Short mmCIF file of C-alpha atoms in Angstrom, two decimals:
data_model
loop_
_atom_site.label_atom_id
_atom_site.label_comp_id
_atom_site.label_asym_id
_atom_site.label_seq_id
_atom_site.Cartn_x
_atom_site.Cartn_y
_atom_site.Cartn_z
CA ASP A 23 116.19 57.26 42.28
CA VAL A 24 115.97 57.34 38.32
CA LYS A 25 117.40 55.44 36.68
CA VAL A 26 117.93 55.74 32.49
CA THR A 27 120.33 53.99 30.55
CA GLN A 28 122.73 53.90 27.55
CA SER A 29 123.36 51.15 25.32
CA SER A 30 126.68 51.79 25.23
CA ARG A 31 129.12 54.96 26.09
CA TYR A 32 131.25 55.35 23.83
CA LEU A 33 130.48 54.40 19.55
CA VAL A 34 132.97 53.56 17.10
CA LYS A 35 131.33 53.98 13.55
CA ARG A 36 132.04 54.26 10.47
CA THR A 37 130.93 57.06 7.52
CA GLY A 38 127.34 55.76 6.31
CA GLU A 39 125.95 53.25 8.69
CA LYS A 40 123.46 52.37 10.20
CA VAL A 41 123.63 53.69 14.12
CA PHE A 42 120.77 52.84 17.38
CA LEU A 43 121.09 54.69 19.47
CA GLU A 44 118.59 52.86 22.33
CA CYS A 45 117.80 54.57 25.66
CA VAL A 46 115.86 52.75 28.83
CA GLN A 47 114.32 54.44 32.11
CA ASP A 48 112.44 52.47 34.44
CA MET A 49 110.39 55.39 35.83
CA ASP A 50 107.63 55.09 33.91
CA HIS A 51 108.02 58.58 32.32
CA GLU A 52 105.38 59.77 29.91
CA ASN A 53 108.75 61.97 28.16
CA MET A 54 111.67 61.19 26.53
CA PHE A 55 114.69 62.83 24.73
CA TRP A 56 117.55 62.71 22.79
CA TYR A 57 119.90 65.82 22.31
CA ARG A 58 123.94 66.02 21.60
CA GLN A 59 126.37 68.07 23.14
CA ASP A 60 129.68 69.68 21.66
CA PRO A 61 132.16 71.87 23.02
CA GLY A 62 130.82 75.83 22.81
CA LEU A 63 126.89 74.70 21.92
CA GLY A 64 125.51 73.38 24.50
CA LEU A 65 122.91 70.36 24.75
CA ARG A 66 120.67 71.02 21.46
CA LEU A 67 117.18 68.93 21.74
CA ILE A 68 117.37 66.29 18.08
CA TYR A 69 114.70 65.00 18.67
CA PHE A 70 111.26 64.47 21.71
CA SER A 71 107.99 61.69 22.84
CA TYR A 72 105.40 62.62 24.32
CA ASP A 73 103.92 59.40 24.76
CA VAL A 74 104.69 55.96 22.94
CA LYS A 75 104.67 56.07 19.06
CA MET A 76 104.45 60.09 19.26
CA LYS A 77 107.85 62.14 18.56
CA GLU A 78 108.63 65.58 17.84
CA LYS A 79 111.10 67.16 16.00
CA GLY A 80 113.33 69.14 18.27
CA ASP A 81 115.43 71.66 17.24
CA ILE A 82 118.15 69.70 15.03
CA PRO A 83 116.73 66.10 13.63
CA GLU A 84 118.76 66.92 10.43
CA GLY A 85 119.91 62.98 10.00
CA TYR A 86 118.11 61.47 12.78
CA SER A 87 115.18 59.78 13.57
CA VAL A 88 113.23 57.53 16.43
CA SER A 89 111.52 55.23 17.23
CA ARG A 90 109.40 55.05 20.92
CA GLU A 91 107.95 51.24 20.91
CA LYS A 92 107.25 50.97 24.51
CA LYS A 93 106.96 53.71 26.44
CA GLU A 94 110.24 52.82 28.72
CA ARG A 95 113.00 52.73 25.68
CA PHE A 96 113.08 55.61 23.19
CA SER A 97 115.53 55.02 20.37
CA LEU A 98 117.62 57.29 18.00
CA ILE A 99 118.96 56.91 14.25
CA LEU A 100 121.18 58.00 12.22
CA GLU A 101 119.85 56.59 9.15
CA SER A 102 123.38 57.22 6.87
CA ALA A 103 126.41 58.22 10.05
CA SER A 104 128.33 61.41 9.22
CA THR A 105 131.57 62.83 10.74
CA ASN A 106 129.40 65.60 11.85
CA GLN A 107 127.63 63.61 14.03
CA THR A 108 130.60 62.88 16.10
CA SER A 109 129.06 64.17 20.25
CA MET A 110 128.11 62.94 22.99
CA TYR A 111 124.00 61.91 23.22
CA LEU A 112 122.87 62.38 25.52
CA CYS A 113 119.14 60.94 26.90
CA ALA A 114 117.34 61.49 29.13
CA SER A 115 113.25 61.09 29.83
CA SER A 116 110.79 63.79 32.63
CA THR A 117 107.13 63.17 34.41
CA ASP A 118 105.94 66.76 32.78
CA SER A 119 107.45 67.95 29.46
CA TYR A 120 109.02 70.98 31.59
CA ASP A 121 109.93 69.62 34.86
CA GLU A 122 112.84 67.88 35.62
CA GLN A 123 114.88 65.89 33.15
CA TYR A 124 117.16 62.51 34.29
CA PHE A 125 119.48 62.14 32.15
CA GLY A 126 120.97 58.83 31.28
CA PRO A 127 125.22 58.80 31.61
CA GLY A 128 125.83 60.14 27.18
CA THR A 129 127.08 58.15 24.48
CA ARG A 130 129.34 59.70 23.34
CA LEU A 131 129.96 59.21 18.75
CA THR A 132 132.71 58.11 16.73
CA VAL A 133 132.27 59.04 12.95
CA THR A 134 135.26 57.65 11.15
CA ASP B 265 117.77 82.96 18.09
CA GLN B 266 119.01 81.92 21.92
CA GLN B 267 116.39 81.93 25.19
CA VAL B 268 118.35 80.98 27.48
CA LYS B 269 122.22 83.03 27.35
CA GLN B 270 124.99 82.24 29.03
CA ASN B 271 127.56 84.59 28.92
CA SER B 272 130.76 83.78 30.33
CA PRO B 273 131.74 80.14 28.90
CA SER B 274 134.40 79.78 31.73
CA LEU B 275 134.39 80.84 35.16
CA SER B 276 137.62 80.89 37.78
CA VAL B 277 136.30 80.73 41.64
CA GLN B 278 139.26 79.87 44.17
CA GLU B 279 137.98 77.42 46.44
CA GLY B 280 136.48 78.17 50.02
CA ARG B 281 134.85 81.88 48.02
CA ILE B 282 131.45 82.34 46.31
CA SER B 283 130.74 81.26 43.23
CA ILE B 284 128.25 83.38 40.99
CA LEU B 285 126.71 81.64 37.30
CA ASN B 286 124.64 83.75 35.55
CA CYS B 287 122.41 83.27 32.72
CA ASP B 288 119.76 85.27 30.68
CA TYR B 289 116.69 84.17 29.06
CA THR B 290 114.57 86.80 26.84
CA ASN B 291 111.70 84.87 26.52
CA SER B 292 108.54 86.34 28.40
CA MET B 293 106.38 82.48 29.04
CA PHE B 294 109.35 80.70 30.47
CA ASP B 295 108.20 80.82 33.76
CA TYR B 296 109.99 77.13 35.81
CA PHE B 297 114.15 77.96 35.09
CA LEU B 298 116.86 75.34 36.36
CA TRP B 299 120.72 74.16 37.83
CA TYR B 300 122.77 71.11 35.75
CA LYS B 301 125.62 70.53 36.42
CA LYS B 302 128.10 68.65 34.42
CA TYR B 303 130.99 66.69 34.23
CA PRO B 304 133.56 65.09 32.05
CA ALA B 305 131.73 61.89 30.08
CA GLU B 306 129.03 62.33 32.74
CA GLY B 307 125.31 62.65 31.78
CA PRO B 308 123.98 66.09 33.62
CA THR B 309 122.34 66.15 37.33
CA PHE B 310 119.20 68.71 38.61
CA LEU B 311 120.71 70.88 40.95
CA ILE B 312 118.38 73.56 41.60
CA SER B 313 115.34 74.86 40.43
CA ILE B 314 112.85 78.43 40.67
CA SER B 315 109.16 78.64 39.71
CA SER B 316 108.83 82.16 38.37
CA ILE B 317 106.93 82.45 41.78
CA LYS B 318 109.76 82.50 43.93
CA ASP B 319 112.79 84.92 43.74
CA LYS B 320 115.01 82.29 45.66
CA ASN B 321 115.43 79.15 46.44
CA GLU B 322 118.36 78.19 48.32
CA ASP B 323 119.09 74.08 48.54
CA GLY B 324 122.13 73.44 51.26
CA ARG B 325 125.01 74.83 49.42
CA PHE B 326 123.28 75.88 46.67
CA THR B 327 121.19 79.38 46.03
CA VAL B 328 118.86 80.16 42.71
CA PHE B 329 117.90 84.09 42.65
CA LEU B 330 114.96 85.40 39.94
CA ASN B 331 115.35 88.66 38.56
CA LYS B 332 112.04 88.24 35.97
CA SER B 333 111.90 91.94 34.77
CA ALA B 334 115.75 91.24 34.37
CA LYS B 335 114.95 88.19 32.47
CA HIS B 336 118.12 87.19 34.98
CA LEU B 337 118.98 83.76 36.99
CA SER B 338 122.39 82.95 39.51
CA LEU B 339 123.76 80.39 41.01
CA HIS B 340 125.04 81.46 44.37
CA ILE B 341 128.12 78.40 45.35
CA VAL B 342 128.92 78.50 49.59
CA PRO B 343 131.37 77.84 49.40
CA SER B 344 133.10 76.41 46.97
CA GLN B 345 134.50 73.09 46.61
CA PRO B 346 136.95 71.23 44.94
CA GLY B 347 134.39 69.15 43.57
CA ASP B 348 131.72 72.24 42.22
CA SER B 349 135.00 72.06 38.92
CA ALA B 350 132.02 71.42 36.28
CA VAL B 351 130.29 73.08 33.54
CA TYR B 352 127.00 73.88 34.98
CA PHE B 353 123.74 74.54 32.36
CA CYS B 354 121.31 77.07 33.28
CA ALA B 355 117.22 75.63 31.48
CA ALA B 356 114.43 77.33 31.25
CA SER B 357 110.89 76.52 30.57
CA ASP B 358 106.99 77.58 29.88
CA SER B 359 104.71 75.24 32.07
CA GLY B 360 101.33 76.96 30.31
CA GLY B 361 103.62 75.59 26.17
CA GLY B 362 102.70 72.30 26.13
CA ALA B 363 105.71 69.43 25.18
CA ASP B 364 108.18 71.25 23.45
CA GLY B 365 110.54 70.28 27.14
CA LEU B 366 113.87 72.93 28.25
CA THR B 367 115.48 74.98 26.34
CA PHE B 368 120.18 75.27 27.23
CA GLY B 369 122.04 78.21 27.40
CA LYS B 370 125.23 76.92 26.60
CA GLY B 371 127.01 75.86 29.57
CA THR B 372 129.60 77.60 31.52
CA HIS B 373 132.63 75.81 32.75
CA LEU B 374 132.96 76.52 36.13
CA ILE B 375 136.97 75.91 37.96
CA ILE B 376 137.44 75.48 42.10
CA GLN B 377 141.24 76.28 42.68
CA PRO B 378 143.24 75.29 45.94
#
């Protein structure tokens, strides 16, 4: 079974803090993705990576950065957290970029 | 501009009846379509997919229909069960389009009533 794990299920941070969200997959997938899910807005792609050290902007990259130093790990970084970044963050991985993505359980981030 | 649209934010269906969730797309390059199911506080899980070379794919209680000329797909759940209550996301991709991944709709919240 494919497993995608995220470092935290719930996280509370203060405005201005630097926040790291970690994602690890165990299926040797080339592609990894970060989304945020907000009510009424569905899943919006923040960043994705199709190889180690490679990254591509998604639809809403502003205020975020990513790091992929190892194939199995993809980190999302909020350089200076703001209240409008309060959301559910979902990591996913896939073998082919167009194919089925496997999602982690999500991190509910609250920025106060 | 939304390329994948799920126009019904919610849908209520009686247990045992058929649930039909609809999805429209605008990008004619999309050739692979997927449905995901999501419970609160969990990540989405893959349900069923269909390639544009087919017009129907069935897996147990779940069937996806694709109408390419109308750029429309639908997910049928028969019979509907209480555990089917969840948010359903439609997603699409262009298999020859590079590493852009999936484009998701905004989701439909399906509520199965006893």
